């Protein structure tokens, strides 16, 4: 392999390139690795594990693709940013690398332009429509928009349903199948909008009709009036709103702030210069005010294109994804695989001046420029979601290497696996997403982090109730352990016998082995799911030790708890400086009186309730209720969980909201159990009443009511049937059946009489009916 390009020695890549089958050549960083951990990472450039070596000492430069800020962040974004936060923490806090961590903000993009423009147009249309109050006109316009949207969706499905030519590669077939699945999903989703609009045809409510058909309306308005939106501040304000929301979401999730944040709009002059540098190097060309990367020229000079997804030419679906919804046709490009570095702006789009006329940056160029500006001509690590692998990241690599004239811009590429929901990738375009804020209503940041820790970081995973419930169970397991350890540590260990028993020594050996296993798991491509299981195993062994020992060794169990806490803190599961456990969310500091006040108040309040009950000579149940109230209300609000045992109670610190939620769930379960018990009792009473009403009947009454009514023609003196309704004599089988029924009725009445006792049958049945009515009330 002899590329006709400049040497990469300045970037520390002088080592001979290696090449795996089916992959492009890769230069391992030229380092001996002395005093560095033997960390292996899944490097997408090689589609496998590579020994990680930074270029300079323990300093690691890391660039992660940030959000395109056009809407709320969803759990698919959390998958990427929480994943890389976990990996970053392991590298910084466990392996003790010194990181420079950079994240970009894409604040100009086709998606931002469309969303901001459409919001403006819909708002203006709504204001005007409400003022004119012409429902018929609005209905006609929105119905036309819905019809046009349906035709567009159906056309997309039909186009993608056409079979590809024989001999088409597997990758392109997979891309087409995925695109078709998503198009069909969108088409099915749109039926909900069609139904909502249809139901409002006679409502005469303009705001409701606009809200129902908003998506279709926005498309039509943008097609007809998008070019009239010329105020660039509209796009800037829209991007800033969602950028702020992104940072707030990351803070809520406990994601560490980057060391550097860069915005595209603040780098436009440098982007123009960077593109000019690529043109000067012979790898790009201008066409009708736009600039395109020349993939053929790039490859002809010895560079490798499509390192992350090597193979055939770019598919139509991939090109559409890379160029954006507002791109022009490919007729102005030399080759279909060429991609835009600079886009000539059309009316209704933001623009900046450049050598080639007014325009805006292409999608891929921004990351190359911002990362090169902050980090330089070579990155240790580049991270992003797996869906960005191609075309975004492959195009990033190409244009960066074309500018720097070096065959390897990024040494390790890390891609976080997709987050799936109901079989499809979670995506805004598919509208099958759960926003981070929605998720945080139901689950804590710690639970969401544990959920990701329990999965391989570089593989797809499903977001479901089960995955979150599994994380919640793990959280509770660790909480209970920390509470149990803290309870032990409240004992006076100095007064206890010291030294080690066989059980003590066995626990220490288990701890030592667990530490080795966790270390090995983290060296092996950050296998947090294995490391977490080793911690669970350690906790399980410690719980056995605590249960078996009358006097567990305070210092030993503290050592175990400190290690578990240390690793969970590395993972970001534990925040703050608490020595053991998750800690509390309350603030630190304050005078002794301020700290003690709420707990003393709780005690005084409980004491007054007990004194009052004692003076009133209340029943024991009143004292127990006071105990339950202080446990479930007062102490819960202070973040103290009291767990009642057979002979004693144990208290543990926890999040007040979590304790209150558990109390409410417990009350709900109790209420449901009581309701079920009550229903069972009501059903039994109703059945008893029905049985008693039937059993009270005499022979004469029995054969003239219910199933026997109008069945017989004549009766004897005791009410026993003699003939049928038609006057015919009874058959032997009828006589036998009647005799059997009379015996059964006599037996039932005898039993009822015995059950009713002295009060009599009527009073007994009346009492049952009264009980039933009281339960109903």
XYZ file of C-alpha atoms in Angstrom:
777
model
C 0.000 0.000 0.000
C 1.724 3.181 -1.254
C -0.648 6.185 -1.305
C 0.485 9.133 -3.407
C -0.066 11.542 -0.557
C 1.934 13.277 2.147
C 3.248 11.228 5.049
C 1.177 11.259 8.241
C 4.227 11.273 10.516
C 3.393 14.715 11.960
C 0.218 13.118 13.279
C 2.131 10.235 14.831
C 1.020 7.708 12.230
C 4.332 6.514 10.817
C 3.687 2.883 11.710
C 3.059 0.580 8.782
C -0.612 0.310 7.914
C -2.540 -2.825 8.778
C -5.492 -4.016 6.727
C -8.240 -6.451 7.618
C -10.122 -8.305 4.941
C -12.871 -6.156 3.468
C -11.602 -2.995 5.201
C -9.408 -0.057 4.258
C -5.782 0.298 5.491
C -5.430 1.620 9.038
C -2.382 3.201 10.670
C -2.087 2.335 14.385
C -0.727 5.256 16.421
C 3.070 5.035 16.719
C 3.296 4.463 20.489
C 5.057 1.876 22.652
C 2.223 2.014 25.187
C 4.427 2.046 28.276
C 2.383 2.621 31.454
C -0.854 2.631 29.443
C -3.735 0.206 30.072
C -4.243 -2.634 27.596
C -7.576 -1.189 26.541
C -9.256 -2.625 23.444
C -12.070 -0.716 21.738
C -14.477 -1.532 18.933
C -12.970 0.620 16.196
C -15.451 1.065 13.331
C -12.567 1.832 10.963
C -11.550 -1.810 11.310
C -14.952 -3.220 12.295
C -13.362 -4.924 15.288
C -11.304 -4.562 18.431
C -8.089 -2.531 18.315
C -5.609 -1.746 21.072
C -6.164 1.871 22.064
C -3.169 4.173 22.054
C -3.404 7.972 22.174
C -0.876 9.934 20.141
C 0.497 12.011 23.016
C 1.192 10.543 26.461
C -2.121 10.065 28.289
C -3.833 12.936 26.463
C -6.870 11.853 24.427
C -8.583 14.136 21.917
C -12.218 13.192 21.352
C -14.803 14.738 19.042
C -18.464 13.676 19.207
C -21.118 14.718 16.703
C -23.639 16.851 18.552
C -27.351 17.410 17.884
C -29.081 19.102 14.991
C -31.184 21.433 17.103
C -34.552 21.548 15.371
C -36.756 19.724 17.913
C -36.782 18.098 21.350
C -34.152 15.452 22.049
C -35.487 11.915 22.382
C -34.211 8.738 23.994
C -32.361 7.829 20.794
C -30.177 10.886 21.422
C -29.830 9.879 25.065
C -28.548 6.504 23.865
C -25.621 8.197 22.109
C -24.776 10.964 24.592
C -25.240 8.884 27.747
C -23.226 6.071 26.164
C -20.312 8.347 25.347
C -20.584 9.988 28.767
C -20.149 6.546 30.342
C -17.154 5.732 28.117
C -15.655 9.158 28.752
C -15.998 8.743 32.532
C -14.335 5.316 32.400
C -11.421 6.743 30.428
C -11.071 9.788 32.699
C -11.959 8.440 36.138
C -10.899 4.794 35.887
C -8.071 4.602 33.351
C -7.014 8.184 34.150
C -6.566 9.488 30.625
C -6.574 13.259 30.195
C -9.392 14.015 27.768
C -10.149 16.981 25.555
C -13.808 16.347 24.772
C -15.494 18.399 22.046
C -19.149 18.405 20.948
C -20.637 20.458 18.120
C -24.035 22.077 17.736
C -25.500 21.920 14.227
C -27.542 25.123 14.159
C -27.979 25.439 10.387
C -29.334 22.503 8.437
C -32.184 21.552 6.104
C -34.210 20.175 9.022
C -33.824 23.385 11.027
C -34.700 25.526 8.010
C -37.816 23.509 7.209
C -39.075 23.325 10.799
C -38.492 27.016 11.566
C -39.971 28.102 8.239
C -43.008 25.875 8.550
C -43.685 26.987 12.143
C -43.639 30.615 10.982
C -45.962 29.924 8.036
C -48.454 27.867 10.096
C -48.551 30.526 12.833
C -49.186 33.255 10.258
C -51.850 31.161 8.519
C -53.591 30.428 11.843
C -53.674 34.096 12.834
C -55.140 35.104 9.480
C -57.631 32.198 9.347
C -58.982 32.890 12.846
C -59.344 36.590 12.005
C -61.308 35.860 8.780
C -63.323 33.074 10.451
C -64.059 31.333 7.134
C -64.250 27.674 8.163
C -65.226 26.460 4.707
C -62.108 28.021 3.154
C -59.832 26.553 5.833
C -61.436 23.126 5.450
C -60.938 23.180 1.684
C -57.285 24.234 1.998
C -56.427 21.637 4.650
C -58.274 18.863 2.831
C -56.216 19.704 -0.256
C -53.043 19.570 1.853
C -53.994 16.168 3.287
C -54.735 14.806 -0.200
C -51.371 16.062 -1.505
C -49.519 14.573 1.468
C -51.218 11.203 0.988
C -50.264 11.184 -2.708
C -46.648 12.003 -1.809
C -46.444 9.215 0.775
C -48.041 6.652 -1.536
C -45.684 7.614 -4.346
C -42.701 7.108 -2.042
C -43.909 3.628 -1.064
C -44.598 2.713 -4.703
C -41.161 3.927 -5.809
C -39.367 1.985 -3.097
C -41.447 -1.116 -3.810
C -39.975 -1.439 -7.305
C -37.494 -4.308 -7.325
C -33.818 -3.393 -7.712
C -31.926 -4.807 -10.708
C -30.673 -8.360 -10.520
C -27.184 -8.486 -9.055
C -27.694 -5.531 -6.692
C -25.416 -5.820 -3.656
C -26.656 -6.972 -0.254
C -25.893 -3.613 1.382
C -27.993 -1.684 -1.120
C -30.797 -4.249 -0.841
C -30.782 -3.818 2.956
C -30.822 -0.024 2.611
C -33.779 -0.221 0.224
C -35.669 -2.613 2.507
C -35.131 -0.329 5.514
C -36.226 2.734 3.520
C -39.372 0.909 2.358
C -40.206 -0.193 5.897
C -39.893 3.372 7.162
C -41.926 4.801 4.260
C -44.696 2.263 4.910
C -44.616 3.136 8.622
C -45.020 6.862 7.846
C -47.875 6.080 5.466
C -49.663 4.096 8.166
C -49.052 6.845 10.733
C -50.583 9.455 8.428
C -53.925 7.617 8.572
C -54.329 8.988 12.105
C -54.068 12.544 10.761
C -56.531 11.763 7.965
C -59.023 10.346 10.471
C -58.601 13.321 12.829
C -59.186 15.806 10.000
C -62.189 13.815 8.765
C -63.855 13.909 12.198
C -63.597 17.711 12.300
C -65.193 18.400 8.918
C -68.384 19.744 10.525
C -66.877 21.075 13.758
C -66.637 24.731 12.695
C -63.528 24.966 14.905
C -60.696 26.490 12.864
C -57.991 26.036 15.571
C -58.922 22.347 16.069
C -58.889 21.621 12.325
C -55.518 23.338 11.883
C -54.074 21.403 14.838
C -55.313 18.087 13.447
C -53.943 18.674 9.939
C -50.847 20.619 10.939
C -48.270 18.287 9.350
C -49.976 18.292 5.952
C -50.753 21.996 6.214
C -47.115 22.823 6.991
C -45.945 20.898 3.913
C -48.377 22.706 1.616
C -47.635 26.148 3.019
C -43.895 25.557 2.721
C -44.209 24.415 -0.884
C -46.251 27.471 -1.808
C -44.782 30.169 0.463
C -41.443 28.890 1.822
C -39.458 31.205 -0.421
C -41.113 34.258 1.202
C -39.537 33.614 4.640
C -36.426 35.798 4.484
C -35.782 36.829 8.112
C -32.632 34.930 9.149
C -33.392 35.533 12.832
C -36.291 33.081 12.571
C -33.821 30.258 11.988
C -31.407 31.496 14.650
C -34.121 31.791 17.334
C -35.464 28.342 16.523
C -32.009 26.749 16.811
C -31.159 28.550 20.078
C -34.422 27.414 21.675
C -33.695 23.746 21.034
C -29.968 24.089 21.753
C -30.823 25.345 25.231
C -33.283 22.465 25.660
C -30.538 20.011 24.634
C -28.120 21.303 27.286
C -30.898 21.183 29.907
C -31.704 17.591 28.952
C -28.049 16.581 29.201
C -27.818 18.182 32.645
C -30.981 16.323 33.725
C -29.412 13.040 32.601
C -26.192 13.774 34.484
C -24.081 13.980 31.323
C -20.826 15.867 31.901
C -20.461 19.089 29.987
C -18.027 18.931 27.068
C -14.704 20.700 27.403
C -15.477 22.574 24.183
C -18.782 23.318 22.420
C -18.696 24.676 18.854
C -21.563 26.045 16.718
C -21.674 25.824 12.946
C -22.949 29.380 12.417
C -19.968 30.782 14.322
C -17.541 28.909 12.053
C -18.841 29.888 8.609
C -15.779 32.008 7.623
C -13.447 29.161 8.624
C -15.672 26.704 6.754
C -15.329 28.813 3.594
C -11.526 28.810 3.998
C -11.458 25.071 4.645
C -13.495 24.367 1.495
C -11.178 26.588 -0.516
C -8.265 24.534 0.817
C -9.908 21.342 -0.484
C -10.434 23.003 -3.885
C -6.782 24.128 -3.934
C -5.706 20.545 -3.198
C -7.703 19.389 -6.226
C -10.482 17.519 -4.438
C -13.536 19.784 -4.905
C -15.185 21.906 -7.595
C -17.710 24.738 -7.879
C -20.983 24.236 -9.776
C -23.766 26.829 -10.033
C -22.748 28.516 -6.782
C -22.417 25.240 -4.848
C -19.204 23.326 -4.122
C -19.000 19.529 -4.343
C -16.406 17.063 -3.138
C -14.830 15.207 -6.063
C -14.849 11.561 -4.947
C -13.183 10.263 -8.120
C -10.311 12.735 -7.874
C -9.903 11.850 -4.190
C -9.637 8.126 -4.918
C -7.385 8.631 -7.933
C -4.746 10.266 -5.693
C -4.464 7.179 -3.489
C -6.980 8.078 -0.805
C -9.562 5.600 0.409
C -13.232 6.568 0.289
C -15.894 4.925 2.418
C -13.700 3.602 5.188
C -16.553 2.900 7.566
C -18.909 1.306 5.064
C -16.705 0.160 2.204
C -18.366 -1.261 -0.875
C -20.505 -0.210 -3.802
C -21.508 3.242 -4.940
C -23.766 5.381 -2.789
C -27.431 4.367 -3.026
C -30.175 6.857 -3.814
C -31.495 6.532 -0.254
C -28.065 7.224 1.245
C -27.519 10.209 -1.036
C -30.895 11.679 -0.077
C -30.028 11.254 3.604
C -26.661 12.941 3.137
C -27.757 15.884 0.993
C -30.902 16.842 2.906
C -34.524 17.585 2.064
C -33.746 20.936 0.392
C -31.034 19.709 -1.961
C -31.232 20.251 -5.721
C -31.071 17.495 -8.307
C -27.718 15.807 -8.888
C -27.370 17.115 -12.446
C -24.797 19.743 -11.449
C -22.446 17.117 -9.972
C -19.683 15.352 -11.889
C -20.555 12.018 -10.276
C -23.602 10.889 -8.272
C -21.325 10.000 -5.322
C -20.032 13.572 -5.029
C -21.460 15.431 -2.042
C -22.050 19.073 -1.164
C -19.484 21.062 0.807
C -21.243 24.376 0.175
C -24.860 24.838 -0.892
C -25.993 27.832 -2.927
C -28.892 29.279 -0.927
C -32.320 29.463 -2.504
C -35.020 31.986 -1.534
C -36.340 31.203 1.929
C -33.002 29.860 3.197
C -30.365 31.535 5.399
C -27.156 32.491 3.589
C -23.624 33.774 4.095
C -21.283 35.376 1.596
C -18.561 33.267 0.055
C -16.199 33.138 -2.906
C -18.867 31.202 -4.788
C -21.782 33.466 -3.911
C -24.369 33.457 -1.101
C -24.879 30.031 0.422
C -24.535 27.876 3.516
C -22.369 24.951 4.661
C -23.164 21.384 3.647
C -23.925 18.961 6.433
C -20.643 17.032 6.624
C -18.129 19.881 6.311
C -19.007 21.469 9.649
C -17.562 18.658 11.783
C -14.325 18.529 9.777
C -13.742 22.247 10.229
C -14.693 22.555 13.904
C -12.778 19.441 15.001
C -9.722 20.455 12.970
C -9.847 23.957 14.451
C -9.944 22.770 18.072
C -8.045 19.472 17.939
C -5.948 19.661 14.779
C -5.051 17.476 11.830
C -5.632 14.208 13.668
C -8.161 13.011 16.262
C -7.629 10.185 18.690
C -11.341 9.393 18.880
C -14.376 10.388 16.847
C -17.775 9.338 18.207
C -21.350 9.349 16.997
C -24.480 7.299 16.484
C -24.361 4.220 14.253
C -26.832 5.855 11.857
C -24.208 8.524 11.036
C -21.608 6.027 9.848
C -22.506 6.643 6.220
C -22.760 9.066 4.609
C -21.931 11.607 7.319
C -18.834 10.138 8.944
C -17.357 8.640 5.794
C -17.703 12.015 4.071
C -16.197 13.755 7.100
C -13.137 11.536 6.869
C -12.736 12.116 3.133
C -12.960 15.907 3.190
C -10.717 16.170 6.284
C -8.038 13.946 4.757
C -8.333 15.904 1.502
C -7.712 19.168 3.360
C -4.878 17.928 5.583
C -3.342 15.762 2.842
C -3.059 12.897 5.305
C -4.466 9.419 4.895
C -5.955 9.136 8.403
C -7.798 11.957 10.125
C -9.364 9.933 12.963
C -7.554 7.004 14.566
C -10.508 5.371 16.327
C -14.174 5.704 15.390
C -16.697 4.741 18.077
C -20.340 4.265 17.115
C -23.111 3.895 19.697
C -25.752 1.309 18.781
C -29.252 2.294 17.731
C -32.124 2.501 20.191
C -35.130 0.626 18.807
C -38.759 0.935 19.773
C -41.215 -1.660 18.468
C -38.653 -2.927 15.959
C -37.784 0.420 14.340
C -34.979 2.859 15.062
C -36.262 5.646 17.311
C -36.453 8.685 15.041
C -38.105 12.097 14.846
C -38.868 11.597 11.174
C -40.791 8.415 12.038
C -42.513 10.115 14.992
C -41.962 6.952 17.052
C -39.876 8.629 19.712
C -40.112 9.307 23.436
C -38.512 12.606 24.412
C -35.947 12.672 27.191
C -38.286 14.841 29.254
C -41.151 12.388 28.825
C -38.889 9.522 29.902
C -37.764 11.451 32.989
C -41.369 11.824 34.137
C -41.578 8.044 34.544
C -37.959 7.127 35.299
C -35.031 8.645 37.163
C -31.795 9.645 35.405
C -30.061 6.913 37.393
C -32.456 4.254 36.095
C -31.955 5.360 32.490
C -28.178 5.304 32.924
C -28.320 1.833 34.455
C -30.459 0.716 31.516
C -27.695 1.694 29.078
C -24.959 0.281 31.315
C -26.700 -3.099 31.181
C -26.394 -3.231 27.365
C -23.362 -3.421 25.034
C -22.634 0.204 24.118
C -21.967 -0.551 20.447
C -24.958 -2.807 19.690
C -28.627 -2.030 18.972
C -30.935 -2.220 21.981
C -34.680 -2.085 22.585
C -36.333 0.589 24.673
C -39.190 -1.058 26.526
C -40.842 -1.320 29.925
C -38.839 -4.484 30.542
C -35.431 -2.868 29.954
C -36.291 0.015 32.286
C -37.806 -2.326 34.882
C -34.591 -4.355 34.848
C -32.646 -1.162 35.545
C -35.048 -0.192 38.321
C -34.541 -3.597 39.936
C -30.759 -3.166 39.818
C -31.058 0.278 41.389
C -33.203 -1.083 44.211
C -30.784 -3.957 44.741
C -27.843 -1.598 45.213
C -29.899 0.777 47.382
C -30.873 -2.007 49.752
C -27.256 -3.107 50.010
C -26.001 0.396 50.778
C -28.752 0.790 53.392
C -27.844 -2.488 55.030
C -24.146 -1.543 55.144
C -24.888 1.873 56.639
C -26.982 0.162 59.294
C -23.983 -2.020 60.213
C -21.662 0.990 60.269
C -23.810 2.666 62.933
C -22.623 0.002 65.373
C -19.604 0.611 67.593
C -17.023 -1.554 65.827
C -14.326 -0.740 68.428
C -16.262 -2.711 71.028
C -16.397 -5.759 68.759
C -13.890 -8.599 68.342
C -11.390 -7.796 65.600
C -9.336 -9.996 63.267
C -10.768 -12.243 60.557
C -12.893 -15.340 60.615
C -13.038 -17.781 57.705
C -16.174 -15.972 56.492
C -14.360 -12.617 56.615
C -11.432 -13.985 54.636
C -13.778 -15.554 52.050
C -15.558 -12.230 51.498
C -12.253 -10.387 51.085
C -11.098 -12.938 48.519
C -14.393 -12.579 46.644
C -13.937 -8.800 46.633
C -10.387 -9.148 45.312
C -11.525 -11.483 42.525
C -14.421 -9.172 41.652
C -12.050 -6.229 41.281
C -9.980 -8.213 38.787
C -13.068 -9.234 36.812
C -14.398 -5.679 36.631
C -11.013 -4.390 35.490
C -10.785 -7.055 32.801
C -14.327 -6.283 31.594
C -13.606 -2.572 31.231
C -10.391 -3.278 29.327
C -12.399 -5.442 26.933
C -14.263 -2.741 24.978
C -15.921 -1.149 28.023
C -18.105 -4.162 28.881
C -20.118 -2.346 31.521
C -22.858 -4.994 31.396
C -20.349 -7.589 32.614
C -18.809 -5.215 35.146
C -22.245 -4.414 36.547
C -23.067 -8.102 36.899
C -19.805 -8.664 38.774
C -20.865 -5.905 41.192
C -24.257 -7.577 41.606
C -22.507 -10.880 42.347
C -20.307 -9.110 44.903
C -23.350 -7.548 46.575
C -25.093 -10.910 46.617
C -22.100 -12.509 48.336
C -21.946 -9.610 50.801
C -25.647 -9.967 51.618
C -25.082 -13.648 52.385
C -22.202 -12.633 54.651
C -24.346 -10.036 56.453
C -27.178 -12.534 56.955
C -24.911 -15.278 58.275
C -22.795 -13.211 60.654
C -24.070 -12.013 64.032
C -21.199 -9.513 64.145
C -20.122 -8.682 60.577
C -16.800 -6.872 60.355
C -17.532 -3.170 60.059
C -14.311 -2.285 58.230
C -14.516 -5.195 55.784
C -18.095 -4.607 54.668
C -17.311 -0.897 54.404
C -14.426 -1.734 52.052
C -16.787 -3.723 49.810
C -19.354 -0.922 49.786
C -16.705 1.689 48.997
C -15.504 -0.335 46.005
C -19.032 -0.830 44.656
C -19.674 2.882 45.112
C -16.396 3.767 43.405
C -17.254 1.813 40.244
C -20.823 3.105 40.179
C -19.433 6.628 40.551
C -17.091 5.975 37.602
C -20.162 4.960 35.583
C -21.967 8.138 36.621
C -24.572 6.205 38.604
C -23.380 7.817 41.838
C -22.893 11.580 41.871
C -21.321 13.820 44.497
C -18.810 13.060 47.244
C -20.758 10.655 49.427
C -18.458 8.019 50.836
C -20.943 5.211 50.327
C -24.061 4.857 48.194
C -26.141 7.160 46.089
C -26.349 9.925 48.679
C -29.192 12.401 48.926
C -30.371 15.192 46.707
C -30.387 17.686 49.554
C -27.886 20.479 49.878
C -24.815 20.247 52.071
C -23.804 22.548 54.887
C -25.946 24.597 57.291
C -25.763 24.974 61.061
C -26.384 22.032 63.363
C -29.770 23.527 64.284
C -30.762 23.920 60.602
C -29.736 20.362 59.792
C -31.440 18.861 62.863
C -34.630 20.975 62.735
C -36.758 18.888 60.353
C -35.865 15.635 62.134
C -36.529 17.070 65.594
C -39.821 18.510 64.332
C -40.777 15.067 63.052
C -40.004 13.504 66.424
C -41.923 16.193 68.372
C -44.944 15.807 66.069
C -44.942 12.022 66.541
C -44.507 12.397 70.297
C -47.543 14.705 70.510
C -49.692 12.202 68.614
C -48.636 9.399 70.975
C -49.292 11.540 74.071
C -52.705 12.577 72.786
C -53.653 8.973 72.017
C -52.424 7.839 75.446
C -54.421 10.544 77.265
C -57.503 9.545 75.309
C -56.855 5.897 76.205
C -56.985 5.063 72.513
C -56.944 1.548 71.165
C -53.608 -0.033 70.063
C -54.629 0.433 66.430
C -54.423 4.218 66.892
C -50.828 3.965 68.109
C -49.936 1.729 65.158
C -51.537 4.218 62.767
C -49.384 6.997 64.209
C -46.323 4.786 63.647
C -47.348 4.148 60.040
C -48.011 7.844 59.432
C -44.595 8.929 60.653
C -42.987 6.202 58.533
C -44.977 6.801 55.338
C -45.443 10.569 55.491
C -43.111 12.480 57.790
C -39.904 10.456 57.462
C -40.526 9.737 53.772
C -40.602 13.489 53.109
C -37.228 13.748 54.831
C -35.724 11.056 52.586
C -35.705 8.322 55.227
C -37.040 4.878 54.429
C -38.023 2.764 57.440
C -38.138 -0.980 56.804
C -40.031 -2.940 59.445
C -38.726 -6.378 60.354
C -40.142 -9.095 62.596
C -38.318 -7.849 65.699
C -36.881 -4.465 64.723
C -36.802 -1.764 62.046
C -33.954 -0.461 59.865
C -33.717 3.027 58.386
C -32.034 4.017 55.116
C -31.547 7.302 53.270
C -33.095 7.657 49.822
C -34.661 10.175 47.456
C -37.891 11.467 49.098
C -39.762 11.313 45.804
C -38.729 7.685 45.321
C -39.918 6.779 48.849
C -43.212 8.622 48.390
C -43.741 6.851 45.084
C -43.129 3.472 46.753
C -45.563 4.380 49.550
C -48.207 5.395 47.010
C -47.654 2.196 45.043
C -47.972 0.207 48.280
C -51.215 2.034 49.120
C -52.462 1.431 45.602
C -51.725 -2.274 45.872
C -53.453 -2.374 49.267
C -56.451 -0.505 47.846
C -56.632 -2.879 44.894
C -56.389 -5.879 47.224
C -59.119 -4.400 49.459
C -61.313 -3.701 46.432
C -60.791 -7.257 45.202
C -61.623 -8.600 48.660
C -64.702 -6.389 48.841
C -65.892 -7.529 45.426
C -65.384 -11.131 46.437
C -67.440 -10.552 49.548
C -70.188 -8.801 47.554
C -70.262 -11.603 45.002
C -70.554 -14.180 47.794
C -73.375 -12.223 49.480
C -75.229 -11.893 46.192
C -74.871 -15.635 45.604
C -75.953 -16.428 49.193
C -79.032 -14.215 48.785
C -79.907 -15.889 45.491
C -79.468 -19.349 47.044
C -81.520 -18.385 50.120
C -84.329 -16.866 48.046
C -84.573 -20.103 46.102
C -84.293 -22.324 49.187
C -87.061 -20.471 51.096
C -89.726 -21.498 48.551
C -92.358 -24.076 49.537
C -93.247 -26.928 47.180
C -96.318 -25.046 45.957
C -94.312 -21.858 45.364
C -91.399 -23.644 43.679
C -93.501 -25.256 40.955
C -95.299 -22.008 40.076
C -92.262 -19.714 39.706
C -89.003 -19.501 37.799
C -88.376 -22.276 35.276
C -91.628 -24.003 36.331
C -93.903 -21.005 35.652
C -96.671 -21.821 33.128
C -95.314 -25.374 32.776
C -97.963 -27.370 34.656
C -101.731 -27.625 34.331
C -102.918 -28.856 37.743
C -101.487 -29.520 41.230
C -102.333 -31.617 44.301
C -103.096 -30.083 47.736
C -99.334 -29.683 48.510
C -98.617 -27.949 45.197
C -97.085 -30.933 43.436
C -97.793 -30.949 39.659
C -100.328 -33.513 38.420
C -100.665 -32.670 34.683
C -98.835 -30.732 31.993
C -100.058 -27.379 30.712
C -101.864 -29.227 27.923
C -103.703 -31.360 30.486
C -101.785 -34.567 29.806
C -100.873 -36.920 32.613
C -97.254 -36.773 33.736
C -94.832 -39.337 32.364
C -92.859 -41.574 34.725
C -89.662 -39.633 34.043
C -91.439 -36.331 34.817
C -92.840 -37.721 38.055
C -89.389 -39.009 39.024
C -87.746 -35.656 38.245
C -90.384 -33.746 40.277
C -89.923 -36.048 43.255
C -86.167 -35.521 43.103
C -86.583 -31.727 42.962
C -88.924 -31.781 45.975
C -86.362 -33.736 48.000
C -83.607 -31.307 46.973
C -85.755 -28.311 47.873
C -86.682 -29.787 51.257
C -82.998 -30.373 51.982
C -82.041 -26.824 50.905
C -84.823 -25.285 52.996
C -83.791 -27.376 56.012
C -80.205 -26.134 55.647
C -81.410 -22.520 55.274
C -83.591 -22.823 58.374
C -80.634 -24.113 60.352
C -78.385 -21.285 59.077
C -80.999 -18.594 59.812
C -81.418 -19.882 63.372
C -83.668 -18.065 65.800
C -83.932 -14.937 63.647
C -85.874 -16.799 60.992
C -85.457 -17.057 57.242
C -86.940 -13.692 56.352
C -84.811 -11.799 58.852
C -81.722 -13.733 57.747
C -82.208 -12.864 54.071
C -82.939 -9.265 55.017
C -79.655 -9.105 56.960
C -77.739 -10.426 53.928
C -79.352 -7.797 51.705
C -78.488 -5.081 54.219
C -74.824 -6.177 54.299
C -74.701 -6.094 50.495
C -76.215 -2.608 50.345
C -73.714 -1.338 52.933
C -70.812 -2.726 50.898
C -72.167 -1.085 47.757
C -72.253 2.271 49.550
